[in-house]
Amino acid sequence: MLFTYLHLAAEERLTQELLTRKVSAVAYETVTMPNGTLPLLTPMSEVAGRLSIQAGAHCLEARNGGKGILLSGASGVPPAKVVIIGAGIVGINACHAAVGMQAQVSIIDINPSRLAYVRDIMKGSVTTIMSNRANIEQEVLGADLLIGAVLIPGARTPKIVTRDMVKSMEPGSAIVDTSVDQGGLCETTHPTTHDDPTYIAHKVVHYCVANMPGAVPRTSTYALTNSTLSYALELADQGPETAMARNRALMRGLNIYQRKIALKAVGEAFGMDYEEPRF
Amino acid sequence: MLFTYLHLAAEERLTQELLTRKVSAVAYETVTMPNGTLPLLTPMSEVAGRLSIQAGAHCLEARNGGKGILLSGASGVPPAKVVIIGAGIVGINACHAAVGMQAQVSIIDINPSRLAYVRDIMKGSVTTIMSNRANIEQEVLGADLLIGAVLIPGARTPKIVTRDMVKSMEPGSAIVDTSVDQGGLCETTHPTTHDDPTYIAHKVVHYCVANMPGAVPRTSTYALTNSTLSYALELADQGPETAMARNRALMRGLNIYQRKIALKAVGEAFGMDYEEPRF
Amino acid sequence: MLFTYLHLAAEERLTQELLTRKVSAVAYETVTMPNGTLPLLTPMSEVAGRLSIQAGAHCLEARNGGKGILLSGASGVPPAKVVIIGAGIVGINACHAAVGMQAQVSIIDINPSRLAYVRDIMKGSVTTIMSNRANIEQEVLGADLLIGAVLIPGARTPKIVTRDMVKSMEPGSAIVDTSVDQGGLCETTHPTTHDDPTYIAHKVVHYCVANMPGAVPRTSTYALTNSTLSYALELADQGPETAMARNRALMRGLNIYQRKIALKAVGEAFGMDYEEPRF
Amino acid sequence: MLFTYLHLAAEERLTQELLTRKVSAVAYETVTMPNGTLPLLTPMSEVAGRLSIQAGAHCLEARNGGKGILLSGASGVPPAKVVIIGAGIVGINACHAAVGMQAQVSIIDINPSRLAYVRDIMKGSVTTIMSNRANIEQEVLGADLLIGAVLIPGARTPKIVTRDMVKSMEPGSAIVDTSVDQGGLCETTHPTTHDDPTYIAHKVVHYCVANMPGAVPRTSTYALTNSTLSYALELADQGPETAMARNRALMRGLNIYQRKIALKAVGEAFGMDYEEPRF
Amino acid sequence: MLFTYLHLAAEERLTQELLTRKVSAVAYETVTMPNGTLPLLTPMSEVAGRLSIQAGAHCLEARNGGKGILLSGASGVPPAKVVIIGAGIVGINACHAAVGMQAQVSIIDINPSRLAYVRDIMKGSVTTIMSNRANIEQEVLGADLLIGAVLIPGARTPKIVTRDMVKSMEPGSAIVDTSVDQGGLCETTHPTTHDDPTYIAHKVVHYCVANMPGAVPRTSTYALTNSTLSYALELADQGPETAMARNRALMRGLNIYQRKIALKAVGEAFGMDYEEPRF
Amino acid sequence: MLFTYLHLAAEERLTQELLTRKVSAVAYETVTMPNGTLPLLTPMSEVAGRLSIQAGAHCLEARNGGKGILLSGASGVPPAKVVIIGAGIVGINACHAAVGMQAQVSIIDINPSRLAYVRDIMKGSVTTIMSNRANIEQEVLGADLLIGAVLIPGARTPKIVTRDMVKSMEPGSAIVDTSVDQGGLCETTHPTTHDDPTYIAHKVVHYCVANMPGAVPRTSTYALTNSTLSYALELADQGPETAMARNRALMRGLNIYQRKIALKAVGEAFGMDYEEPRF
């Protein structure tokens, strides 16, 4: 019985390995509430969203290859422009942090009512932008800091930001791609580690650390445990089958069961068979 | 004894006329406190600043020749960009209104500590920009709405915004030049009236109403009377000479006295002699 | 196949005409999500809500017949009182704009949890008021600017504000009735156009432009296209019958189908037969 | 050597008594900085201002004789109207607290630039009103809670709020008169104590506790000591004469010196001789 | 037919009495919307939440036994720490009031998405804390003011705050237990009245008034009537059986019907039989 | 003629060297306005203040030796505690950034009216604390991140934070000492460089980069040039002697003139003679 983050859709080898063993793999990131929210991804998404601005500010410092600007600007000097793609949990937390740092912030999403909520709570301190190719091209072009914050549950992130868009950015700009665990939002994204978090591609600093929340393990652990504990207790007390039969949210977390892929999105990612078990 | 707004530096004929009569002309707009503030200009500057955004929003409507945009944008649609030149009373009031309307706002001034105050009170909701030619050119180029809010007490406003800068603006953009009473900030400015408030020059809608606060006479009258009443009482009770001898702020309001120009700035505007009387 | 705004419940002639032709009429304004929200009305409601305050501020200027006041007041001069009837999309956007302009704002609605949400996001900057006749009478009486923001999907707006209430308002006050497309909220409302947007009734300036968002076509078009595009693609790709069978939100947009009224609210508005088709 | 609060202008017997003794009486409340601020009154004024709203909220509860309303109102129920007379330290602190409690707040002052500062920091969440008799009458009439916050250093507070104005208030309204130490702002004010803090006059609950900050001695002591300590050290280290000769702010705190009144305002309050000593 | 607040789960004698009579008892506090919200408890919860901070501020005054501090502190003096247990309607309203008073505020809840909403609307002005025993112990220990704001619909409140935790609080701290109507959150809670609202236990001031909103009857009555009126009209117009058959929210309000307990939570509270009627 | 930052009071060798050459050394950091503000230090202080929070957030990450926490915390997880010593330009900018990042922020200063201003603009989102040894000890003890932001113009910073206080901090806490250019605020401070910015002392991460603004050279250069340009032009156009004679602010910038120390604070720092020249 595995109960942790798995991100199988981006990890073919891990998936293959798990299929050879007799393990029930319940992935934190696909446990899903009836309304579609992901309760065990949410705490890490919060942390990643907040952290993305901190990491991005660091990338923009001169010694890290950035253009040497402060997110807030100064009296008489304009702030940096931060563009956030995705207004889900990661995006809205990045938005809170970027607005708090007094950057000039745009947030792009495909859901108008989510954008209206952002306007309700942030008032005029953030620009909301409908997601389409033309808008994304224009925003990326003007961004000093681009935050990738798109998550499609259990599936690979689409490559919304092309290599050409990245090339269009001003030298010394920065990209923080929080979607890297699912493959990343940019064509120029490849995973990095906390030991060597950034690389430069097309003169743009990229921060694409897989497992970003590992930078702040104390905050992350508290945040995660707050949410996982009750599920873990259910699994331990009732056994997996009963727990999942009773709690459909937990059921949707099942990725691999009895040597078969149990989640459609994972099966489709690799063109493999899958079978959703019934309890 | 005249005690009202005069704006003589921009009104040569009126100045000449007054010099032929035996009148003591005390101009509201040059009454000056020891710290340099202008207590009787302040209320009208407040009103003009607030009104400038309202007028500008109107200019941007399609039927007035504007590009047909809303200052706030909408969910998924970016807001208009408002550029305010001058962070004095007019400018900061325009800034409050523009930020309130959720536009994207820049404010330009030459005084860093004034800009720091703007940042203290407005936090990150406004971009502060140091005034210099390059910055002004760049900001005007990107402005949907430009607010002229520069006042040099008792003197003509310098033509900070050139005709070429206006030509660089996108068609359907708008300019509200609140400095028109002192000659205006833009080379393309000429005074208009409340009956016919706008004209189009270089495809940019211009609103340059002299005496803008006349649009909202009730608010303006209360605001003005709040401030003038105590001075008027001093003049009436003590007679002009005594009142001015006792209250140096009032003294600096004297523009014409005994058929002579009494204020340096007015004299210099017309290359005429002037003599500051002593009481 | 018509796919646009229709507002048939307020347009008997248009309804009759459409019934004589072989057209499937899908009205933007009645496309309805499972939770009751109206995704294609929302963008125009946002725009109308923001615009209503701008239009109202204009009406209050002296030369338009208004009492000559500024929404924000000034230092030492009280702000105008804005009363918004309806806390839906139009109302909350009007509320954001009016609060941003620093007016004193009341918002009236019949739904306590909606009012609680307004309090959560606006904190103390707006007064929430339960909708009932006594409260409406009292609020209208004290309003400098009244915003009608009630929408009953697909039906005529009830005449919540009577002629007597309008008479009770102070001369020079203003009413912006954004509900005019559905017949209007006030007994004194009749539709106007952008060319001649206001009239005065009982000494109160009325702005009742049908299709208000037409004042800012660029913002409106972007806002609308953001939302309609995906529906239009479904209709074009799948054909109307299939698209509506698959997407119940779209299905509820159908007003006229095969020469019959297909929506209950339209049928009831004219006392005509209707039949909801099944796909 | 006395170094504490004295409020002699309102305490003739205490003044007489001190004159019979050989004591140098330095009053905290008249120590005055070159720019006119009162550094040792400021901390108590802050505390009194914050406390006044808390006390007023209490007065408005039904069991204390109030009309039984909550400052904030509720969803669908309007907030209470709080009127603050005076925008000095007491007033602005009362303003912060009243706005924080989400009341509808007006603040009245005679100084336009102070009101402009209030607008800068509080944005539209408070109405600023110029002080004159008509405005005060109208505001008092509509007030649920009236805060008296006027201080004229070293002199008695003028009776700005007449008995008739108090009678015009709705039954169950409340007045908190923080000026009571200097005689009070209302004709109906007389001092009370923390043991029996309120009385009802003309159906209006009055809270007029002399030494209001005594309600929260811990906060008050810390706040006061923060400010008095450095002065006390100067007096102790250098002796009074030298300390006052070197520190003019301290000098102005001297009320009685060598059996004579040393401060003009105290002398004038009782029509007695005074003599400002020179060090 | 009784239609009012009943709180039977905490009132065994009342329950027994009602069972002996032929009465249909519909309790405001258990009328429940399909999404689990309690529309007739909400207005009183709002009022209680706001009032709790006002009451708590009062408890902290010295003459009421409190430690003599101001919630806001002062310039240079830290604010009081307010800990709110429960982020439902009571809790979030207490949170708005405590933040408005500029206290340092923590809010504890068991629902992460509720805490995320609190962060969205309150930004950084409040600390959110996951509810577990260790966190509660630590927060209670540091609290100057503890607000009990937990409600389990129709059931007794669990004793989350133990006597030992209360003993750990600093002398002169205060507890306002708004859950007292359901038995209270603290082991040290027992109901008090508006006439004698507080008692001291373990040197901590307790305010545990049953029916807190009675302190502000005017606000409470308006708030309640806003919500109850439509239900009362349904009951009166249609008769109870029909009204409840049509309106499931109302149905869930039924506590006693035909001499039997009709609500599971009430039955379980007393270990008595219950039977949910079908209409 | 040298016109740049010099910080001579902390640089004895540089001072000695300059005294051997015929150079007029005007130090940006001692140019002083009549009201005591330092116009050419201000822009760098702004940048350093904003940057200090960004640097501190980085120090708190696990891989840099920090305790692995996020300034903002997360839903259900408390934020970090940031303590800022000094409420001047550096401190207030650090305060804006730390509050923006949603940390729990205290700011310590010796000037009550400065603290009152902080409360006016930041409302309750920051705790103000009077500077004294007991308060500093207590705040440092509880700090996750300590910002040193004290500047005494032209003199060494006093060692306000002792080694014992640093030892009292929790392991993994962080200190950013922006005062390092003047010797630093902590006994444990020694200067570092952008290449190797941090070291760990007593388990606390120290970031003490001299010339912090060098991290963001583009923002810093614009900010600095905004302010220095007009002074540089005066020096170039008029020659140093005339420029200083006319502009007393510039005069106070003179540190070394004709092989003598020209500024009292520099002379006193090294126990050397000095002579203020007269122009």
PDB file of C-alpha atoms in Angstrom, chain A residues 19-82:
ATOM      1  CA  LEU A  19       2.802  -2.580 -12.110  1.00  0.00           C
ATOM      2  CA  THR A  20       5.236  -5.443 -11.494  1.00  0.00           C
ATOM      3  CA  ARG A  21       4.597  -5.387  -7.769  1.00  0.00           C
ATOM      4  CA  LYS A  22       1.598  -6.179  -5.743  1.00  0.00           C
ATOM      5  CA  VAL A  23       0.932  -2.722  -4.466  1.00  0.00           C
ATOM      6  CA  SER A  24      -2.135  -0.517  -4.196  1.00  0.00           C
ATOM      7  CA  ALA A  25      -0.897   2.902  -5.189  1.00  0.00           C
ATOM      8  CA  VAL A  26      -3.026   5.800  -4.013  1.00  0.00           C
ATOM      9  CA  ALA A  27      -1.660   9.087  -5.316  1.00  0.00           C
ATOM     10  CA  TYR A  28      -2.133  12.197  -3.188  1.00  0.00           C
ATOM     11  CA  GLU A  29      -2.385  14.297  -6.340  1.00  0.00           C
ATOM     12  CA  THR A  30      -5.435  12.503  -7.766  1.00  0.00           C
ATOM     13  CA  VAL A  31      -7.564  12.200  -4.631  1.00  0.00           C
ATOM     14  CA  THR A  32     -10.517  14.252  -5.854  1.00  0.00           C
ATOM     15  CA  MET A  33     -13.521  15.786  -4.143  1.00  0.00           C
ATOM     16  CA  PRO A  34     -16.970  15.600  -5.745  1.00  0.00           C
ATOM     17  CA  ASN A  35     -16.608  19.223  -6.848  1.00  0.00           C
ATOM     18  CA  GLY A  36     -13.364  18.456  -8.632  1.00  0.00           C
ATOM     19  CA  THR A  37     -10.939  19.943  -6.131  1.00  0.00           C
ATOM     20  CA  LEU A  38      -7.832  18.025  -5.139  1.00  0.00           C
ATOM     21  CA  PRO A  39      -7.526  18.166  -1.362  1.00  0.00           C
ATOM     22  CA  LEU A  40      -4.060  16.598  -1.089  1.00  0.00           C
ATOM     23  CA  LEU A  41      -2.555  18.580  -3.889  1.00  0.00           C
ATOM     24  CA  THR A  42      -3.898  21.812  -2.543  1.00  0.00           C
ATOM     25  CA  PRO A  43      -1.422  22.294   0.330  1.00  0.00           C
ATOM     26  CA  MET A  44       1.593  21.674  -1.912  1.00  0.00           C
ATOM     27  CA  SER A  45       0.076  23.885  -4.589  1.00  0.00           C
ATOM     28  CA  GLU A  46      -0.282  26.669  -2.056  1.00  0.00           C
ATOM     29  CA  VAL A  47       3.335  26.317  -1.027  1.00  0.00           C
ATOM     30  CA  ALA A  48       4.566  26.094  -4.610  1.00  0.00           C
ATOM     31  CA  GLY A  49       2.566  29.155  -5.586  1.00  0.00           C
ATOM     32  CA  ARG A  50       3.971  31.293  -2.782  1.00  0.00           C
ATOM     33  CA  LEU A  51       7.461  29.949  -3.334  1.00  0.00           C
ATOM     34  CA  SER A  52       7.385  30.586  -7.068  1.00  0.00           C
ATOM     35  CA  ILE A  53       7.504  34.339  -6.559  1.00  0.00           C
ATOM     36  CA  GLN A  54      10.306  34.076  -4.031  1.00  0.00           C
ATOM     37  CA  ALA A  55      12.253  31.856  -6.419  1.00  0.00           C
ATOM     38  CA  GLY A  56      11.496  34.163  -9.310  1.00  0.00           C
ATOM     39  CA  ALA A  57      12.660  37.229  -7.401  1.00  0.00           C
ATOM     40  CA  HIS A  58      15.897  35.387  -6.730  1.00  0.00           C
ATOM     41  CA  CYS A  59      16.307  34.465 -10.419  1.00  0.00           C
ATOM     42  CA  LEU A  60      16.016  38.124 -11.371  1.00  0.00           C
ATOM     43  CA  GLU A  61      19.029  39.063  -9.243  1.00  0.00           C
ATOM     44  CA  ALA A  62      22.099  39.814 -11.346  1.00  0.00           C
ATOM     45  CA  ARG A  63      24.345  37.120  -9.962  1.00  0.00           C
ATOM     46  CA  ASN A  64      21.857  34.420 -10.896  1.00  0.00           C
ATOM     47  CA  GLY A  65      21.839  35.612 -14.496  1.00  0.00           C
ATOM     48  CA  GLY A  66      18.748  37.781 -14.135  1.00  0.00           C
ATOM     49  CA  LYS A  67      18.372  41.300 -15.377  1.00  0.00           C
ATOM     50  CA  GLY A  68      19.039  42.711 -11.940  1.00  0.00           C
ATOM     51  CA  ILE A  69      15.666  44.105 -11.006  1.00  0.00           C
ATOM     52  CA  LEU A  70      13.513  44.178  -7.926  1.00  0.00           C
ATOM     53  CA  LEU A  71       9.905  42.969  -8.231  1.00  0.00           C
ATOM     54  CA  SER A  72       8.656  46.093  -6.488  1.00  0.00           C
ATOM     55  CA  GLY A  73      10.761  48.614  -8.369  1.00  0.00           C
ATOM     56  CA  ALA A  74      11.392  51.680  -6.233  1.00  0.00           C
ATOM     57  CA  SER A  75      10.053  55.191  -5.884  1.00  0.00           C
ATOM     58  CA  GLY A  76      10.294  56.509  -9.423  1.00  0.00           C
ATOM     59  CA  VAL A  77      11.285  53.142 -10.916  1.00  0.00           C
ATOM     60  CA  PRO A  78       8.609  50.837 -12.350  1.00  0.00           C
ATOM     61  CA  PRO A  79       8.017  47.408 -10.823  1.00  0.00           C
ATOM     62  CA  ALA A  80       8.682  44.154 -12.641  1.00  0.00           C
ATOM     63  CA  LYS A  81       5.920  42.589 -14.673  1.00  0.00           C
ATOM     64  CA  VAL A  82       4.869  39.146 -13.438  1.00  0.00           C
TER      65      VAL A  82
END
